[in-house]
């Protein structure tokens, strides 16, 4: 493992200076009414990057007021107009990709190439939903008894509340803002307090792209619950779209039940990665690395449990360990770095505890297994084998660069183990046997499957989970449905 040194502060501070630090309400950048601010830290050094406005519940209400006031006018705009704004937003993000990637790396820690990838990923959601805006259709049908006609129209849900996590600070916003704009909904978005800058930058990009005042309102706060709960209970917001932990998601679902509010929930995962004895070994190891190390393991889609057929497990573990050992850990802004820091001390403590517990339950560390050097929250890319079913790491979302490997001998046994979790976001399967591939895909209880592929995310595909991993789908053709209501009109037969 290598820990590299810091780079020129000037480029970094220029990028940070270019991002608005206030609340975006009704088309204007405003300080928090109390004047309070919230520090944003660089997780690779622990130092303060800047401060942003710290919204109070009153500021939250002002944001919802603005969204409600803009709703009717926005819903009346033409789909083409909404699509064109998204298209311009896409282009502006791509034009500013490097500068925005630097901001993202500074606040979140991921290496610059990954941040560039995320800016493009976020932009692609705007482009995709800009294209979908003009394809919101309805239906016309004759009732089975022929006595009436059915008209079906799809209309915007209405003012929406959007809450996003720190691990993909811009893409999780693009995945919600894109379809909300396309559908004709106004919104209040609250990014995670640890990574507000990417969302503030995205908000300014959309303002410059011509988004009318009040359609998008962005609030940053250190008091998420105190600010968002009143908005959920207010009665004027008609939708909550949340991406984050299952624990917080459950709490928000309870709050939403009072108003019977529409919800989309993109929650936690515990992805199994299953390698059968007939798998292409090289492809499986490459996929295993990608499924684990995208975003440094801090992804809901991260492979969390590896099940490898016992006849190939030693070779698989060694080859994956070799690739993990070749990773370069350091500040995300430095050349050649492939793994940045974890988000904070709590995340680092959690990973240390999970690996320690696995070892206490008989696991063997093949590579890594400890915190990294330097001031930030670094953890070494790690492979552990002989992981017992009773180890905590098998049940807990690791959110770090640790690959725990267990073995299996039988297809039924591995499917049972893969499904033995409350989560159901994604699984990965490697086999060259087509019948087995289809059989296993049908039996795995997850919303998505990477079949001989270590990455599933794509703006044009329906992303989402089953069980405690969530409700609804983001992206793809169905993504816009999350922001549309279906209305049916009964009409007497014209004859
Ligand atoms: P988190 O703690 O649940 O926070 C998510 C968001 O909710 C943040 O903006 C957070 O703001 C806010 N929040 C926290 N408590 C709240 C409350 N009581 N009321 C309203 N908002 C509240 O999750 P995280 O640690 O940021 O993100 C990691 C989790 O997200 C993981 O479990 C991961 O699997 C999941 N995730 C899922 C997907 C998916 O598509 N399924 C994608 C990415 C991440 P503050 O942090 O500022 O309080």
Coordinates of C-alpha atoms and ligand atoms in Angstrom, one line a residue:
X1 CA 0.0 0.0 0.0
X2 CA 1.2 3.5 -0.8
X3 CA 0.0 6.7 0.8
X4 CA 0.8 9.6 -1.5
X5 CA 1.3 13.3 -0.6
X6 CA -0.9 16.4 -0.9
X7 CA -1.2 18.5 -4.1
X8 CA -1.4 22.2 -4.9
X9 CA -4.0 23.8 -2.6
X10 CA -4.8 26.6 -5.0
X11 CA -6.6 24.5 -7.6
X12 CA -8.6 22.9 -4.8
X13 CA -9.6 26.2 -3.2
X14 CA -10.5 27.6 -6.6
X15 CA -12.8 24.7 -7.2
X16 CA -14.4 25.0 -3.7
X17 CA -14.8 28.8 -4.2
X18 CA -16.7 28.2 -7.4
X19 CA -19.6 26.4 -5.5
X20 CA -22.5 28.4 -3.9
X21 CA -22.6 27.9 -0.1
X22 CA -26.1 29.1 0.6
X23 CA -29.6 27.7 0.5
X24 CA -31.2 27.7 -2.9
X25 CA -34.9 28.7 -2.4
X26 CA -37.3 30.1 -4.9
X27 CA -34.5 30.6 -7.4
X28 CA -32.3 32.7 -5.1
X29 CA -29.2 31.9 -3.1
X30 CA -29.9 32.8 0.5
X31 CA -28.1 32.5 3.8
X32 CA -29.8 30.5 6.6
X33 CA -32.1 32.8 8.4
X34 CA -30.2 32.2 11.7
X35 CA -26.9 32.9 9.9
X36 CA -25.7 29.4 11.1
X37 CA -23.2 27.5 9.0
X38 CA -22.1 23.9 8.8
X39 CA -18.5 22.9 8.2
X40 CA -17.6 20.6 5.3
X41 CA -14.5 18.4 5.9
X42 CA -12.0 16.7 3.6
X43 CA -12.1 13.0 4.7
X44 CA -8.5 12.5 3.5
X45 CA -7.1 15.0 6.0
X46 CA -9.9 15.8 8.4
X47 CA -9.4 19.5 7.7
X48 CA -12.3 22.0 7.1
X49 CA -12.8 22.7 3.4
X50 CA -15.4 25.4 3.8
X51 CA -18.8 26.1 5.5
X52 CA -22.3 26.0 4.0
X53 CA -25.6 27.4 5.2
X54 CA -27.1 25.4 8.0
X55 CA -30.9 25.4 7.4
X56 CA -33.4 25.6 10.3
X57 CA -36.9 24.1 10.2
X58 CA -38.1 27.6 9.1
X59 CA -35.7 27.6 6.1
X60 CA -37.1 24.1 5.3
X61 CA -40.6 25.5 5.3
X62 CA -39.6 28.4 3.1
X63 CA -38.2 25.8 0.6
X64 CA -41.4 23.8 0.6
X65 CA -43.5 27.1 0.3
X66 CA -41.4 27.9 -2.9
X67 CA -41.9 24.4 -4.3
X68 CA -45.7 24.5 -3.7
X69 CA -46.0 28.0 -5.2
X70 CA -44.2 26.9 -8.4
X71 CA -46.0 23.5 -8.8
X72 CA -49.0 24.5 -11.0
X73 CA -47.0 26.7 -13.4
X74 CA -44.3 24.0 -13.7
X75 CA -46.8 21.2 -14.4
X76 CA -48.2 23.3 -17.2
X77 CA -44.9 23.7 -19.1
X78 CA -44.5 21.6 -22.2
X79 CA -42.6 18.3 -21.9
X80 CA -40.2 19.5 -24.6
X81 CA -39.3 22.6 -22.6
X82 CA -38.6 20.4 -19.5
X83 CA -36.6 18.0 -21.7
X84 CA -34.5 20.8 -23.1
X85 CA -33.6 22.2 -19.7
X86 CA -32.4 18.7 -18.7
X87 CA -30.5 18.4 -21.9
X88 CA -28.7 21.8 -21.2
X89 CA -28.1 20.6 -17.7
X90 CA -26.5 17.4 -19.0
X91 CA -24.2 19.4 -21.3
X92 CA -23.2 21.9 -18.6
X93 CA -22.2 19.1 -16.3
X94 CA -20.1 17.5 -19.0
X95 CA -18.5 20.8 -19.8
X96 CA -17.5 21.3 -16.2
X97 CA -16.8 17.6 -15.4
X98 CA -13.2 18.1 -14.2
X99 CA -13.9 21.0 -11.9
X100 CA -17.0 19.4 -10.4
X101 CA -15.1 16.1 -10.0
X102 CA -12.5 17.9 -8.0
X103 CA -15.1 19.3 -5.6
X104 CA -16.6 15.9 -5.2
X105 CA -13.3 14.3 -4.5
X106 CA -12.5 16.9 -1.9
X107 CA -15.7 16.5 0.0
X108 CA -16.2 12.8 -0.3
X109 CA -12.7 11.4 -0.8
X110 CA -13.1 9.1 -3.9
X111 CA -10.3 9.2 -6.5
X112 CA -10.6 11.8 -9.2
X113 CA -11.3 9.3 -12.0
X114 CA -14.2 7.9 -10.0
X115 CA -15.5 11.4 -9.4
X116 CA -15.3 12.2 -13.1
X117 CA -17.3 9.0 -13.7
X118 CA -19.9 10.1 -11.2
X119 CA -20.4 13.5 -12.7
X120 CA -20.9 11.8 -16.1
X121 CA -23.3 9.3 -14.4
X122 CA -25.3 12.2 -12.9
X123 CA -25.3 14.0 -16.2
X124 CA -26.6 10.9 -18.0
X125 CA -29.6 10.8 -15.7
X126 CA -30.5 14.3 -16.8
X127 CA -30.0 13.4 -20.5
X128 CA -32.0 10.1 -20.1
X129 CA -35.0 11.8 -18.4
X130 CA -34.8 14.8 -20.7
X131 CA -35.5 12.2 -23.4
X132 CA -38.3 10.5 -21.4
X133 CA -40.0 13.8 -20.7
X134 CA -41.6 13.8 -24.1
X135 CA -42.7 10.1 -23.8
X136 CA -45.2 10.4 -20.9
X137 CA -48.2 8.7 -22.5
X138 CA -51.6 7.5 -21.4
X139 CA -54.2 5.1 -22.6
X140 CA -57.6 4.7 -24.3
X141 CA -59.6 1.5 -24.0
X142 CA -63.1 0.1 -24.4
X143 CA -64.5 -1.4 -21.3
X144 CA -65.0 -5.2 -21.4
X145 CA -68.8 -4.8 -21.6
X146 CA -68.5 -2.2 -24.4
X147 CA -70.6 0.4 -22.4
X148 CA -67.9 2.9 -21.6
X149 CA -64.5 4.2 -22.6
X150 CA -61.5 4.4 -20.3
X151 CA -59.1 7.4 -20.6
X152 CA -55.9 7.1 -18.7
X153 CA -53.7 10.0 -18.1
X154 CA -50.4 10.4 -16.2
X155 CA -49.8 13.6 -14.2
X156 CA -47.1 14.9 -12.0
X157 CA -47.3 13.7 -8.4
X158 CA -46.8 17.2 -7.1
X159 CA -44.2 18.8 -4.8
X160 CA -41.6 16.2 -3.8
X161 CA -39.1 15.9 -1.0
X162 CA -35.8 14.3 -2.0
X163 CA -33.1 13.1 0.4
X164 CA -29.7 11.8 -0.7
X165 CA -26.7 10.1 0.9
X166 CA -23.0 11.1 0.9
X167 CA -21.5 8.2 -1.0
X168 CA -22.7 9.4 -4.5
X169 CA -23.2 13.0 -3.7
X170 CA -24.2 14.1 -7.2
X171 CA -25.5 11.0 -9.0
X172 CA -28.1 10.2 -6.3
X173 CA -29.4 13.7 -6.8
X174 CA -29.4 13.4 -10.6
X175 CA -31.3 10.2 -10.4
X176 CA -34.2 11.9 -8.5
X177 CA -34.1 15.5 -9.9
X178 CA -34.0 14.2 -13.5
X179 CA -37.3 12.3 -13.4
X180 CA -38.9 14.9 -11.1
X181 CA -38.2 17.7 -13.6
X182 CA -39.2 15.5 -16.6
X183 CA -42.5 14.6 -14.9
X184 CA -43.4 18.2 -14.0
X185 CA -42.8 18.0 -10.2
X186 CA -41.3 20.8 -8.1
X187 CA -39.0 19.7 -5.3
X188 CA -37.0 20.3 -2.1
X189 CA -33.8 18.4 -2.0
X190 CA -31.6 17.8 1.0
X191 CA -28.2 16.3 0.4
X192 CA -26.2 14.7 3.2
X193 CA -24.6 17.2 5.5
X194 CA -21.1 15.6 5.0
X195 CA -21.2 16.2 1.2
X196 CA -23.4 19.2 0.3
X197 CA -21.1 20.8 -2.3
X198 CA -21.8 18.6 -5.2
X199 CA -25.6 19.1 -4.9
X200 CA -25.2 22.9 -4.5
X201 CA -23.1 22.9 -7.6
X202 CA -25.7 20.8 -9.5
X203 CA -28.4 23.2 -8.4
X204 CA -26.5 26.2 -9.8
X205 CA -25.9 24.3 -13.1
X206 CA -29.7 23.7 -13.4
X207 CA -30.4 27.3 -12.6
X208 CA -28.1 28.4 -15.3
X209 CA -29.7 25.8 -17.6
X210 CA -33.0 27.8 -17.3
X211 CA -34.9 25.9 -14.6
X212 CA -37.6 28.3 -13.4
X213 CA -37.5 29.7 -9.9
X214 CA -39.0 27.4 -7.2
X215 CA -38.8 24.2 -9.2
X216 CA -35.7 23.0 -7.4
X217 CA -35.0 24.1 -3.9
X218 CA -31.9 22.9 -2.1
X219 CA -31.3 23.0 1.6
X220 CA -28.3 21.9 3.6
X221 CA -28.5 21.3 7.3
X222 CA -26.9 19.7 10.3
X223 CA -30.4 18.8 11.6
X224 CA -31.8 16.5 9.0
X225 CA -34.6 15.0 11.2
X226 CA -35.7 18.3 12.7
X227 CA -35.8 20.0 9.3
X228 CA -37.3 17.2 7.2
X229 CA -39.9 15.7 9.5
X230 CA -42.1 18.8 9.6
X231 CA -42.0 18.9 5.7
X232 CA -43.0 15.3 5.5
X233 CA -45.9 15.8 8.0
X234 CA -46.9 19.2 6.4
X235 CA -49.4 17.7 4.0
X236 CA -48.5 19.8 0.9
X237 CA -45.6 17.6 -0.2
X238 CA -47.0 14.6 -2.1
X239 CA -43.9 12.4 -2.5
X240 CA -40.7 11.4 -0.6
X241 CA -37.8 9.9 -2.6
X242 CA -35.1 8.8 -0.2
X243 CA -31.7 7.1 -0.8
X244 CA -29.8 6.1 2.3
X245 CA -29.7 3.5 5.1
X246 CA -32.5 1.1 5.8
X247 CA -32.6 2.3 9.4
X248 CA -33.4 5.9 8.4
X249 CA -35.7 4.7 5.6
X250 CA -37.8 2.8 8.0
X251 CA -38.2 5.9 10.2
X252 CA -39.2 8.0 7.2
X253 CA -41.7 5.5 6.0
X254 CA -43.4 5.7 9.4
X255 CA -43.5 9.5 9.1
X256 CA -44.9 9.3 5.5
X257 CA -47.7 7.0 6.6
X258 CA -49.5 9.9 8.3
X259 CA -50.1 11.7 5.0
X260 CA -50.2 8.4 3.0
X261 CA -47.4 9.9 1.0
X262 CA -46.0 8.3 -2.1
X263 CA -42.5 7.0 -1.4
X264 CA -39.5 5.7 -3.3
X265 CA -36.9 4.0 -1.0
X266 CA -33.4 3.2 -2.2
X267 CA -31.9 1.6 0.9
X268 CA -29.0 -0.6 2.1
X269 CA -27.7 -3.8 0.6
X270 CA -25.7 -6.9 1.4
X271 CA -24.8 -8.2 -2.0
X272 CA -23.7 -11.8 -2.5
X273 CA -21.1 -12.5 -5.2
X274 CA -21.4 -16.2 -6.3
X275 CA -18.7 -17.8 -8.3
X276 CA -19.5 -21.3 -9.6
X277 CA -16.8 -23.9 -10.5
X278 CA -17.4 -23.4 -14.3
X279 CA -16.9 -19.6 -14.1
X280 CA -14.3 -17.8 -16.3
X281 CA -11.8 -17.2 -13.5
X282 CA -10.2 -14.1 -15.0
X283 CA -13.6 -12.4 -15.6
X284 CA -14.8 -13.4 -12.1
X285 CA -11.7 -11.9 -10.4
X286 CA -12.0 -8.7 -12.5
X287 CA -15.7 -8.5 -11.7
X288 CA -15.1 -9.2 -8.0
X289 CA -12.6 -6.3 -7.8
X290 CA -15.0 -3.9 -9.6
X291 CA -18.0 -5.0 -7.5
X292 CA -16.0 -4.4 -4.3
X293 CA -13.8 -1.5 -5.1
X294 CA -16.1 0.9 -7.0
X295 CA -16.4 3.9 -4.7
X296 CA -13.8 2.2 -2.3
X297 CA -16.5 -0.2 -1.2
X298 CA -18.8 2.6 -0.1
X299 CA -21.6 1.6 -2.4
X300 CA -25.0 0.0 -1.7
X301 CA -24.2 -2.3 -4.7
X302 CA -20.8 -3.3 -3.3
X303 CA -20.2 -7.1 -3.1
X304 CA -20.5 -7.8 0.6
X305 CA -20.2 -11.6 0.7
X306 CA -18.2 -13.7 -1.7
X307 CA -19.3 -17.4 -2.1
X308 CA -16.8 -19.3 -4.2
X309 CA -17.0 -23.0 -5.1
X310 CA -14.6 -24.8 -2.9
X311 CA -12.7 -26.4 -5.9
X312 CA -11.6 -22.9 -7.1
X313 CA -11.7 -20.9 -3.9
X314 CA -7.9 -20.8 -3.1
X315 CA -7.0 -19.6 -6.6
X316 CA -9.8 -17.0 -6.6
X317 CA -8.8 -15.7 -3.2
X318 CA -5.1 -15.4 -4.2
X319 CA -5.8 -13.7 -7.5
X320 CA -8.2 -11.2 -5.9
X321 CA -5.7 -10.6 -3.1
X322 CA -3.0 -9.8 -5.6
X323 CA -5.3 -7.2 -7.3
X324 CA -6.2 -5.7 -3.9
X325 CA -2.6 -5.5 -2.9
X326 CA -1.9 -3.5 -6.1
X327 CA -4.4 -0.8 -5.2
X328 CA -2.9 2.6 -4.4
X329 CA -4.5 4.2 -1.2
X330 CA -4.2 7.9 -0.7
X331 CA -5.8 11.3 -1.2
X332 CA -8.3 11.1 -4.1
X333 CA -6.8 14.2 -5.7
X334 CA -3.4 12.6 -6.2
X335 CA -2.3 10.9 -9.4
X336 CA -2.4 7.2 -9.5
X337 CA -4.5 6.8 -6.4
X338 CA -7.2 4.1 -6.8
X339 CA -8.7 4.0 -3.2
X340 CA -9.5 7.1 -1.2
X341 CA -10.4 7.4 2.5
X342 CA -13.6 6.2 4.2
X343 CA -16.0 9.0 4.9
X344 CA -15.3 9.4 8.7
X345 CA -13.9 7.9 11.9
X346 CA -17.1 6.0 12.6
X347 CA -16.9 4.3 9.2
X348 CA -13.3 3.4 9.8
X349 CA -14.1 2.0 13.3
X350 CA -16.9 -0.1 11.9
X351 CA -14.7 -1.7 9.2
X352 CA -12.0 -2.4 11.8
X353 CA -14.6 -4.0 14.1
X354 CA -16.1 -6.2 11.4
X355 CA -12.7 -7.5 10.3
X356 CA -11.7 -8.1 13.9
X357 CA -14.9 -10.0 14.6
X358 CA -14.5 -12.1 11.4
X359 CA -11.0 -13.0 12.6
X360 CA -12.3 -13.9 16.1
X361 CA -14.7 -16.2 14.3
X362 CA -11.9 -18.0 12.5
X363 CA -11.3 -15.9 9.3
X364 CA -7.8 -15.6 7.8
X365 CA -6.5 -12.3 6.5
X366 CA -4.9 -12.9 3.1
X367 CA -4.1 -9.2 2.5
X368 CA -4.7 -5.9 4.3
X369 CA -6.6 -6.1 7.5
X370 CA -5.8 -2.8 9.1
X371 CA -6.2 0.9 8.9
X372 CA -4.0 2.8 6.4
X373 CA -1.3 5.3 7.1
X374 CA -1.9 9.1 7.1
X375 CA -4.3 11.5 8.9
X376 CA -7.4 10.6 6.9
X377 CA -9.8 7.6 7.4
X378 CA -7.9 5.1 5.3
X379 CA -8.3 1.4 5.4
X380 CA -6.2 -1.1 3.4
X381 CA -7.8 -3.1 0.7
X382 CA -8.5 -6.4 2.4
X383 CA -9.3 -10.0 1.6
X384 CA -10.3 -12.5 4.3
X385 CA -11.1 -16.1 3.8
X386 CA -12.8 -18.9 5.9
X387 CA -15.5 -16.4 6.9
X388 CA -17.9 -18.2 9.2
X389 CA -21.7 -17.8 8.9
X390 CA -21.8 -16.4 12.4
X391 CA -19.4 -13.5 11.7
X392 CA -21.0 -10.1 11.8
X393 CA -19.5 -9.2 8.4
X394 CA -21.8 -11.6 6.7
X395 CA -24.9 -9.7 8.0
X396 CA -23.7 -6.1 8.0
X397 CA -23.2 -3.7 5.1
X398 CA -19.4 -3.3 5.3
X399 CA -19.1 0.0 3.3
X400 CA -15.3 -0.4 3.0
X401 CA -12.7 -2.1 0.9
X402 CA -13.0 -5.6 2.5
X403 CA -13.8 -8.8 0.6
X404 CA -14.9 -11.7 2.8
X405 CA -14.8 -15.0 1.1
X406 CA -16.6 -18.2 2.0
X407 CA -16.8 -21.5 0.1
X408 CA -19.7 -23.7 -1.0
X409 CA -20.2 -27.0 -2.7
X410 CA -23.8 -27.1 -3.8
X411 CA -26.1 -24.8 -5.8
X412 CA -29.1 -25.1 -3.5
X413 CA -26.9 -24.4 -0.5
X414 CA -25.4 -21.2 -2.0
X415 CA -28.7 -19.9 -3.1
X416 CA -30.1 -20.4 0.4
X417 CA -27.1 -18.6 1.9
X418 CA -27.2 -15.7 -0.6
X419 CA -30.9 -15.2 0.2
X420 CA -30.4 -15.4 3.9
X421 CA -30.5 -11.7 4.6
X422 CA -33.1 -9.0 5.1
X423 CA -31.6 -7.1 2.2
X424 CA -32.3 -7.7 -1.5
X425 CA -30.6 -5.0 -3.6
X426 CA -28.2 -6.8 -6.0
X427 CA -26.4 -10.0 -6.4
X428 CA -23.6 -11.1 -8.7
X429 CA -23.3 -14.5 -10.4
X430 CA -20.4 -16.0 -12.4
X431 CA -21.0 -19.2 -14.4
X432 CA -20.7 -20.2 -18.1
X433 CA -23.6 -22.6 -17.9
X434 CA -26.6 -20.9 -19.4
X435 CA -29.2 -23.1 -17.7
X436 CA -27.6 -22.6 -14.4
X437 CA -27.4 -18.9 -14.9
X438 CA -31.1 -18.6 -15.6
X439 CA -32.1 -20.9 -12.8
X440 CA -30.0 -19.0 -10.3
X441 CA -31.1 -15.6 -11.5
X442 CA -34.7 -16.7 -11.1
X443 CA -34.1 -17.9 -7.5
X444 CA -32.1 -15.0 -6.1
X445 CA -34.2 -12.5 -4.1
X446 CA -32.7 -9.2 -5.3
X447 CA -33.9 -6.4 -7.5
X448 CA -30.8 -6.6 -9.7
X449 CA -28.3 -9.2 -10.8
X450 CA -24.9 -8.8 -12.4
X451 CA -24.6 -11.9 -14.5
X452 CA -20.9 -12.4 -15.3
X453 CA -20.6 -8.6 -14.8
X454 CA -19.4 -6.7 -11.7
X455 CA -21.4 -3.5 -12.2
X456 CA -25.1 -3.0 -12.8
X457 CA -25.7 0.7 -12.5
X458 CA -26.9 2.4 -15.7
X459 CA -29.2 5.4 -16.0
X460 CA -31.2 3.5 -18.7
X461 CA -31.9 0.5 -16.4
X462 CA -34.3 0.1 -13.5
X463 CA -32.3 0.4 -10.4
X464 CA -33.7 -0.8 -7.0
X465 CA -34.2 -3.5 -4.5
X466 CA -36.6 -5.8 -2.8
X467 CA -37.1 -6.7 0.8
X468 CA -35.5 -4.2 3.2
X469 CA -33.5 -2.7 0.3
X470 CA -36.3 -0.6 -0.8
X471 CA -39.4 0.3 -2.7
X472 CA -39.7 1.5 -6.3
X473 CA -37.1 1.9 -9.1
X474 CA -34.9 4.7 -10.3
X475 CA -33.7 5.1 -13.9
X476 CA -34.8 3.2 -17.0
X477 CA -38.2 3.6 -18.5
X478 CA -40.0 3.1 -15.2
X479 CA -38.0 5.7 -13.3
X480 CA -40.3 8.5 -14.3
X481 CA -43.3 6.6 -13.0
X482 CA -42.1 7.3 -9.5
X483 CA -43.1 11.0 -10.1
X484 CA -46.3 10.4 -11.9
X485 CA -49.9 9.6 -10.8
X486 CA -52.2 7.6 -12.9
X487 CA -55.7 9.1 -13.4
X488 CA -58.5 7.2 -15.0
X489 CA -61.5 8.9 -16.6
X490 CA -64.7 6.9 -17.3
X491 CA -66.5 8.1 -20.4
X492 CA -69.9 6.7 -21.6
X493 CA -69.8 5.0 -25.0
X494 CA -70.2 7.5 -27.8
X495 CA -72.7 5.2 -29.8
Ligands
LIG1 P1 -28.2 7.7 6.0 O1 -27.5 8.0 7.3 O2 -29.5 7.0 6.0 O3 -28.5 9.2 5.4 C1 -29.1 9.4 4.2 C2 -29.6 10.7 4.1 O4 -30.7 10.9 5.0 C3 -28.7 11.9 4.4 O5 -29.0 13.0 3.6 C4 -28.9 12.1 5.9 O6 -28.5 13.4 6.2 C5 -30.4 12.0 5.9 N1 -31.0 11.7 7.2 C6 -30.5 11.1 8.2 N2 -31.4 11.0 9.2 C7 -32.5 11.6 8.8 C8 -33.8 11.8 9.4 N3 -34.1 11.5 10.6 N4 -34.7 12.5 8.7 C9 -34.4 12.9 7.4 N5 -33.2 12.7 6.8 C10 -32.3 12.0 7.5 O7 -27.3 7.0 5.0 P2 -25.8 7.4 4.6 O8 -24.9 6.9 5.6 O9 -25.8 8.8 4.1 O10 -25.7 6.6 3.2 C11 -25.3 5.3 3.2 C12 -26.5 4.3 3.1 O11 -27.2 4.7 1.9 C13 -26.1 2.9 2.9 O12 -26.9 2.1 3.7 C14 -26.2 2.6 1.4 O13 -26.5 1.3 1.1 C15 -27.4 3.5 1.1 N6 -27.5 3.8 -0.3 C16 -28.4 3.1 -1.0 C17 -28.5 3.4 -2.4 C18 -29.5 2.7 -3.3 O14 -29.7 3.1 -4.4 N7 -30.2 1.7 -2.8 C19 -27.5 4.2 -3.0 C20 -26.6 4.8 -2.2 C21 -26.6 4.6 -0.9 P3 -27.3 13.7 7.3 O15 -26.4 12.6 7.0 O16 -26.8 15.0 6.9 O17 -28.0 13.6 8.6

